[in-house]
mmCIF file of C-alpha atoms in Angstrom:
data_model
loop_
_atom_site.group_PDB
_atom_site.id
_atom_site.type_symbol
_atom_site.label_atom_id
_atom_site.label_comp_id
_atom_site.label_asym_id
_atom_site.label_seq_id
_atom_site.Cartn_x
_atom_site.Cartn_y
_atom_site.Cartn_z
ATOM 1 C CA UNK A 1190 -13.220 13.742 -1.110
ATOM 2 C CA UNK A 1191 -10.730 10.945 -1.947
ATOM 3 C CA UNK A 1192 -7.126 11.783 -0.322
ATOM 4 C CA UNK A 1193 -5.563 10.243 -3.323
ATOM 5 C CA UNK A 1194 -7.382 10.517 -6.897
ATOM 6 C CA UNK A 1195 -5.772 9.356 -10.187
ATOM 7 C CA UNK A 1196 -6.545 8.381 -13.690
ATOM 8 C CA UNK A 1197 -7.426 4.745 -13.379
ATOM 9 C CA UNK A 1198 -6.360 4.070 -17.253
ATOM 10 C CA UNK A 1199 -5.910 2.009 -18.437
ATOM 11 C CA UNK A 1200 -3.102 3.197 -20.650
ATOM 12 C CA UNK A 1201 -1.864 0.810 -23.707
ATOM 13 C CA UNK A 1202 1.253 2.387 -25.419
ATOM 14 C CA UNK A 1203 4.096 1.260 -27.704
ATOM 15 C CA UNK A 1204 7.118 0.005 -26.577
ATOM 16 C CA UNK A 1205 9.898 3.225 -26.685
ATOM 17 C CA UNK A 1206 6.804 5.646 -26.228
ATOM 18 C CA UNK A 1207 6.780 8.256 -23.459
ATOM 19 C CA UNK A 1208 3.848 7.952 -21.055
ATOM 20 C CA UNK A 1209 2.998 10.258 -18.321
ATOM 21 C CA UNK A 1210 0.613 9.679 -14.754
ATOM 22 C CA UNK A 1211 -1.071 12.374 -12.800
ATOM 23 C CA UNK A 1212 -1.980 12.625 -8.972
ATOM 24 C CA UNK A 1213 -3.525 14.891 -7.170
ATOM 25 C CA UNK A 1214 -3.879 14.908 -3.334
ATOM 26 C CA UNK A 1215 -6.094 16.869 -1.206
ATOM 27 C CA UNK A 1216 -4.375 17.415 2.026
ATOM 28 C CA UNK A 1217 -1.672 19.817 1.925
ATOM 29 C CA UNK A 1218 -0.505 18.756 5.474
ATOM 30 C CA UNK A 1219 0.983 16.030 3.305
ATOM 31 C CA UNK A 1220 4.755 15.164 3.759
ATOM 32 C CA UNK A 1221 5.946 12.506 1.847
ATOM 33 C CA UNK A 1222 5.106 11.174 -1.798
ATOM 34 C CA UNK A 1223 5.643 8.101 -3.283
ATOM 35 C CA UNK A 1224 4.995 6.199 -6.440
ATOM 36 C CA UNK A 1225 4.334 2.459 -5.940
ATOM 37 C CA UNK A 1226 4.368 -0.671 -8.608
ATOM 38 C CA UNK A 1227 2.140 -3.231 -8.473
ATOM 39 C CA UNK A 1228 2.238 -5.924 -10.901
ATOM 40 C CA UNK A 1229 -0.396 -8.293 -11.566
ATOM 41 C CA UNK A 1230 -1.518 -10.570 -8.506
ATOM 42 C CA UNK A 1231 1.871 -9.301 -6.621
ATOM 43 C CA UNK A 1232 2.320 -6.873 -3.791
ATOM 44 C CA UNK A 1233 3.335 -2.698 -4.361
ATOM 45 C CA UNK A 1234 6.570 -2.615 -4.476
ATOM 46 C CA UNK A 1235 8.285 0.799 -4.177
ATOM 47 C CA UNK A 1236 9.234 2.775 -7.270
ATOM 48 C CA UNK A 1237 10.524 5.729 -6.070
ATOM 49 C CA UNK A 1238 10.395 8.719 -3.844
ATOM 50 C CA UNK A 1239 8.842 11.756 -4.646
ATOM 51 C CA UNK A 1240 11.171 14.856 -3.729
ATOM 52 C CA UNK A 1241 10.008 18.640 -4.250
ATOM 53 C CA UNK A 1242 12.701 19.854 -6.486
ATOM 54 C CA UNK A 1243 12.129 16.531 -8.710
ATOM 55 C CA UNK A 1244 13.471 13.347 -9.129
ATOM 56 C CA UNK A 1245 15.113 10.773 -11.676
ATOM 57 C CA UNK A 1246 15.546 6.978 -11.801
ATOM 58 C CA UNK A 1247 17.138 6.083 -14.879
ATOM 59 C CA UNK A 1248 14.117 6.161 -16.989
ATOM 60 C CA UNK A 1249 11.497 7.280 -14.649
ATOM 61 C CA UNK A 1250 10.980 10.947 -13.442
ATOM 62 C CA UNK A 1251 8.758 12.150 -11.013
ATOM 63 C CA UNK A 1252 7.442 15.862 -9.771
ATOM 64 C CA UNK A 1253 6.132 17.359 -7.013
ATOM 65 C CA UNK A 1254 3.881 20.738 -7.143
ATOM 66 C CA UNK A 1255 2.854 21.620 -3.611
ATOM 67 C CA UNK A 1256 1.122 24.486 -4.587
ATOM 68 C CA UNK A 1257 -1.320 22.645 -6.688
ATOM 69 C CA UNK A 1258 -1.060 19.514 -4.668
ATOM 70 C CA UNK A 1259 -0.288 17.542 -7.882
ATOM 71 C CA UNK A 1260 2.132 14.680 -8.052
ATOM 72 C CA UNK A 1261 3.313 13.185 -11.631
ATOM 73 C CA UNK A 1262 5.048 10.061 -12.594
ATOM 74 C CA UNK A 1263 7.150 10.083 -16.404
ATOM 75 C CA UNK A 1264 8.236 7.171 -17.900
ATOM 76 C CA UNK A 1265 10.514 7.204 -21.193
ATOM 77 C CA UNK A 1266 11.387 4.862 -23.489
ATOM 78 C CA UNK A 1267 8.864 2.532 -22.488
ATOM 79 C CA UNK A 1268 9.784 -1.518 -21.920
ATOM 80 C CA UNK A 1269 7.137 -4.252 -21.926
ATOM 81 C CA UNK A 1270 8.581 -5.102 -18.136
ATOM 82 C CA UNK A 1271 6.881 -1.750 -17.119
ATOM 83 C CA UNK A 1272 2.978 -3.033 -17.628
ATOM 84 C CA UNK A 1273 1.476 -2.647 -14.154
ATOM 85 C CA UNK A 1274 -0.752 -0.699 -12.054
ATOM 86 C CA UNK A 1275 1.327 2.115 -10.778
ATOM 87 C CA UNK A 1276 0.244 3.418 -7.302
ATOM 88 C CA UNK A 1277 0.260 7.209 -5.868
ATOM 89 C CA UNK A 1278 0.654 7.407 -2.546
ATOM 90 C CA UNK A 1279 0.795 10.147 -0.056
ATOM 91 C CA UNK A 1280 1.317 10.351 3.382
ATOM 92 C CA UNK A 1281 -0.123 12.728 6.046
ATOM 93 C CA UNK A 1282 -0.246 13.314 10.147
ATOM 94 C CA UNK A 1283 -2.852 11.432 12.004
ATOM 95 C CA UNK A 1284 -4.644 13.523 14.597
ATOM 96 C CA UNK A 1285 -2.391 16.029 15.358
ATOM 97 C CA UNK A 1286 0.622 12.926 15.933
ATOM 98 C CA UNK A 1287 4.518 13.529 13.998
ATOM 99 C CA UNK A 1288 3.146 9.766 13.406
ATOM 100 C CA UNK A 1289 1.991 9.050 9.927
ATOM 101 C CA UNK A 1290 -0.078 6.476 7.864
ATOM 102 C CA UNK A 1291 -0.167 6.177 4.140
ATOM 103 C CA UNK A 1292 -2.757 6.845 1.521
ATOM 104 C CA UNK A 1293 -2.628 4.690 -1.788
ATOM 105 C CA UNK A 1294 -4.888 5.926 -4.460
ATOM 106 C CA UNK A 1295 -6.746 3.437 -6.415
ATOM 107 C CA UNK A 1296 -4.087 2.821 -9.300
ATOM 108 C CA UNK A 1297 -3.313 3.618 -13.030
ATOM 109 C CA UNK A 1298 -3.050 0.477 -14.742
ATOM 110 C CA UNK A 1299 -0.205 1.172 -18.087
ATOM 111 C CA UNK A 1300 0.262 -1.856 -20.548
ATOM 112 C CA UNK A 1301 2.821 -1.383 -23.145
ATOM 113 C CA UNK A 1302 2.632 -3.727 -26.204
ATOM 114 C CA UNK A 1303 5.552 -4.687 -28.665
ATOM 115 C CA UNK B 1166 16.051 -6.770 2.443
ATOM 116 C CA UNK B 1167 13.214 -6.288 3.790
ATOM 117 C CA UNK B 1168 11.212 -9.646 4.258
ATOM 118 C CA UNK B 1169 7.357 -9.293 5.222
ATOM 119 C CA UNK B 1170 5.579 -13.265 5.218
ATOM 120 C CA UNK B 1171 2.245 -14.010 5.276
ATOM 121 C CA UNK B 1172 0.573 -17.636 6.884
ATOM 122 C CA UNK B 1173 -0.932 -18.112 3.819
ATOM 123 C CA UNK B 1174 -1.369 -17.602 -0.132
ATOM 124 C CA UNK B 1175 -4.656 -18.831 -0.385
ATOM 125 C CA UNK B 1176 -7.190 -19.825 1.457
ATOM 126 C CA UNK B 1177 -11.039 -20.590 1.624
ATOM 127 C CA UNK B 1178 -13.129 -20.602 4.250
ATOM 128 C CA UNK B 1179 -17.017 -20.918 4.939
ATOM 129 C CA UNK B 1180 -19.397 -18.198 6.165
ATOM 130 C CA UNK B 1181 -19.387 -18.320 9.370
ATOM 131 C CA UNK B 1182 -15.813 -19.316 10.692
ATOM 132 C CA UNK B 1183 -13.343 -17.784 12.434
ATOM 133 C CA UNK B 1184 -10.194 -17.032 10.531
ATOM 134 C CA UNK B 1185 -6.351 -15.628 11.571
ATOM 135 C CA UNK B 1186 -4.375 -14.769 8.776
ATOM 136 C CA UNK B 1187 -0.471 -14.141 10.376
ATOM 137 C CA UNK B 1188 2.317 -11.646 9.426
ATOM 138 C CA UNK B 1189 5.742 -11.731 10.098
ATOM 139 C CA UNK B 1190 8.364 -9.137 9.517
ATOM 140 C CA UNK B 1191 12.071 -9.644 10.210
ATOM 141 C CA UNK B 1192 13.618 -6.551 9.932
ATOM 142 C CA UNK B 1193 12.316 -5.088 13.329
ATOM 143 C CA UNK B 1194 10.040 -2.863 12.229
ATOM 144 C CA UNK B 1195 8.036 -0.859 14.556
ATOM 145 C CA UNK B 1196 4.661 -0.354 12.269
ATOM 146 C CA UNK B 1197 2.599 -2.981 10.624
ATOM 147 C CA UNK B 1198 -0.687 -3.131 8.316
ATOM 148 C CA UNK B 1199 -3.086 -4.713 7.454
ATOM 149 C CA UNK B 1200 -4.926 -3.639 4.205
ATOM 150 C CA UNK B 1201 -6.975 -5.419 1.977
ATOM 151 C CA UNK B 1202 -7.552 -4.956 -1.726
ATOM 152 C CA UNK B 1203 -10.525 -5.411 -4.263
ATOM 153 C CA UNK B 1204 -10.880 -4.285 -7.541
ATOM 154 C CA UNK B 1205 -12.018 -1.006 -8.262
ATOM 155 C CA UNK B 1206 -11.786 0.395 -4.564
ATOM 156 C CA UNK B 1207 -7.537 -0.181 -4.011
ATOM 157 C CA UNK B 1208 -6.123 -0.303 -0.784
ATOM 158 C CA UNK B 1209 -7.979 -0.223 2.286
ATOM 159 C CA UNK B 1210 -6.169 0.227 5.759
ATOM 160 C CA UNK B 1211 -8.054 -2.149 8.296
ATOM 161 C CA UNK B 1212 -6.416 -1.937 11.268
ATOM 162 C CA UNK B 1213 -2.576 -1.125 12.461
ATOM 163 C CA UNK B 1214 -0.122 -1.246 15.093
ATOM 164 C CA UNK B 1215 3.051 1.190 15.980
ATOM 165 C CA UNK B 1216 4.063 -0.975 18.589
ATOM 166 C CA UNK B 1217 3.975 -4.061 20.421
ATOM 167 C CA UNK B 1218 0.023 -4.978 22.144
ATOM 168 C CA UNK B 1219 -1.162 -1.442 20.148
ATOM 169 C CA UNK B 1220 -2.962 -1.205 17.441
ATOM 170 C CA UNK B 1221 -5.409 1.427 16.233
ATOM 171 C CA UNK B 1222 -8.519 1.495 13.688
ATOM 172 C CA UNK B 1223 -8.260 2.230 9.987
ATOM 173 C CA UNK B 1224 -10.499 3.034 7.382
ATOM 174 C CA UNK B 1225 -12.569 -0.331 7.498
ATOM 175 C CA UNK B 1226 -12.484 -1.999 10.895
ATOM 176 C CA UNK B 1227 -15.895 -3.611 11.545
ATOM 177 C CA UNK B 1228 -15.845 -7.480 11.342
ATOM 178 C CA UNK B 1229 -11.689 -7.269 12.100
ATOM 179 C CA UNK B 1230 -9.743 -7.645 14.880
ATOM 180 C CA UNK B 1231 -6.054 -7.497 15.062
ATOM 181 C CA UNK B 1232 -3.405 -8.883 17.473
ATOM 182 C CA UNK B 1233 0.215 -7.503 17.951
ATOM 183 C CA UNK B 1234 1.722 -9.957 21.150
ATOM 184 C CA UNK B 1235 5.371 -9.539 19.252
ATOM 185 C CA UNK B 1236 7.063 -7.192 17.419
ATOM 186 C CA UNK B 1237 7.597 -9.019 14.518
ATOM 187 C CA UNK B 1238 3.887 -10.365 14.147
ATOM 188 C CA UNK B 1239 0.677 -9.008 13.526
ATOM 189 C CA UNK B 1240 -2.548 -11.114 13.006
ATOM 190 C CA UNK B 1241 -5.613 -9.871 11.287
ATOM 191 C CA UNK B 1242 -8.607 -12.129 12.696
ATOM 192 C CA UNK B 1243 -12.084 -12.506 10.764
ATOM 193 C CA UNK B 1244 -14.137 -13.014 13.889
ATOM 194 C CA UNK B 1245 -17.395 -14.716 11.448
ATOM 195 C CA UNK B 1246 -16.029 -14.564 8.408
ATOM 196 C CA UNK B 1247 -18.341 -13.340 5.150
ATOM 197 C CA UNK B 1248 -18.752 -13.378 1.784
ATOM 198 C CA UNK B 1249 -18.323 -9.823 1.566
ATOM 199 C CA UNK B 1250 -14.834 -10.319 2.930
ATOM 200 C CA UNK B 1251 -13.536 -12.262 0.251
ATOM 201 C CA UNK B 1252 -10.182 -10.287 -0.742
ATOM 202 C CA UNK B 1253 -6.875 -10.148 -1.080
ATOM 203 C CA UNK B 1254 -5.198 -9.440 2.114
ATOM 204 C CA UNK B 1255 -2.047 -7.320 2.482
ATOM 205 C CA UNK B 1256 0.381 -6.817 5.885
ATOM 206 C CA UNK B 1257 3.120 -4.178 5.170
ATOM 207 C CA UNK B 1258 5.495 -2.752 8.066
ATOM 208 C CA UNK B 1259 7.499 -0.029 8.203
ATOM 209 C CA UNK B 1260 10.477 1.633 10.459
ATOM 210 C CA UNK B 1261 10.290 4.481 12.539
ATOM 211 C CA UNK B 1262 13.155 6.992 12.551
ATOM 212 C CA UNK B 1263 13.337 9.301 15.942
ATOM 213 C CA UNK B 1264 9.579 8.338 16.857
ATOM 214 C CA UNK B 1265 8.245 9.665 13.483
ATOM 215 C CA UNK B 1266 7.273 6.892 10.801
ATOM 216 C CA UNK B 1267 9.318 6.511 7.796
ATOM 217 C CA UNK B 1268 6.475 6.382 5.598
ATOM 218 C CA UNK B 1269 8.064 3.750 3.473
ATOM 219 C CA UNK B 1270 6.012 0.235 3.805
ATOM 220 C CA UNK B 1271 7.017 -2.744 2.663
ATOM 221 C CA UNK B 1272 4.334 -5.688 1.679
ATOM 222 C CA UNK B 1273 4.003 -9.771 1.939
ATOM 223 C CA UNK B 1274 2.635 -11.474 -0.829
ATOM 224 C CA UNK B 1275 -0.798 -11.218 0.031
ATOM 225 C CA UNK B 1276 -3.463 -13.423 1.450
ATOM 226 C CA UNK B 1277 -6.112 -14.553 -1.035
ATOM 227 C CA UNK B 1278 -8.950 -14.827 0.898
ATOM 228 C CA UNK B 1279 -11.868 -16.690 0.143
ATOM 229 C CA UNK B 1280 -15.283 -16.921 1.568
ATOM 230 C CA UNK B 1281 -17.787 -19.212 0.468
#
């Protein structure tokens, strides 16, 4: 079993919709979330954090359910500027170590059209 | 900010060859990556380092070696490069806080590898 799955997409919406990405991890040693950007033959950049209670950026909210091990990413009032692959990433402890490494699942690719 | 650099944007090589592809963080970081990336499959952690002449084996090590002399720089090296490493290449590094990795990584631009 993948450590990271998500919906691959891709999803195509109109500008000022409201679009919404799902994670789900399968460790629940996990300890720190993150959503990641990655536009088209450029590197992830980070989007945001993922805290437990929830979290907003301006425009972008994200969630965290421990419990279910599910991680979501909410954008409003979508802009043309926000077509590319967004990236759910999770982190976890390597052999027993406080040291971690980071797993990126594969990617949900969003284009938004005028 | 942050600045992670990479040898190289693209390159091409033939089967066969021995290639180094170099990273170089300035912002004293003590974790770096190398991952590479291929449509369909996402990231894939090759090899990494959390310090200086260590480095440990990720998800897809076989055919890669990895070099760490300096903190700032990590090399990936293709010992006989293949077609079926044609890729793009990514380094990221990271800081640790109080011996625990900040899980945050930070990318170069990528390495276009190609092998013909």
């Amino acid at each position: 079993r993948k450590e990271v799955e998500q919906d691959p997409g891709p999803f195509n919406v109109p500008e000022g919709a409201t679009v919404a990405f799902n994670c789900t991890y399968s460790n629940s040693a996990s300890q720190s979330f993150f959503w990641y950007r990655q536009d088209c033959r450029k590197e992830p950049k980070l989007l945001m954090s993922v805290y437990s209670s929830g979290n907003e950026d301006g425009r972008f909210t994200a969630q965290l359910n421990r419990a279910s091990q599910y991680i979501s990413l909410l954008i409003r009032d979508s802009k043309l500027s926000d077509s590319a692959t967004y990236l759910c990433v999770v982190n976890k402890p390597d052999r027993g170590s406080t040291l971690g490494r980071l797993y990126f699942g594969r990617g949900t690719q969003l284009t938004v059209w005028p | 900010d942050v600045k992670v650099t990479q040898s190289s944007r693209y390159l091409v090589k033939r089967t066969g060859e021995k290639v180094f592809l170099e990273c170089v963080q300035d912002m004293d970081h003590e974790n770096m990556f190398w991952y590479r990336q291929d449509p369909g499959l996402g990231l894939r952690l090759i090899y990494f380092s959390y310090d200086v002449k260590m480095k440990e084996k990720g998800d897809i090590p076989e055919g890669y070696s990895v070099s760490r002399e300096k903190k700032e720089r990590f090399s990936l090296i293709l010992e006989s490069a293949s077609t079926n490493q044609t890729s793009m290449y990514l380094c990221a590094s990271s800081d640790s806080f109080r011996g625990r990795t900040t899980y945050e990584q930070y990318f170069g631009p990528g390495t276009r590898l190609t092998v013909t």
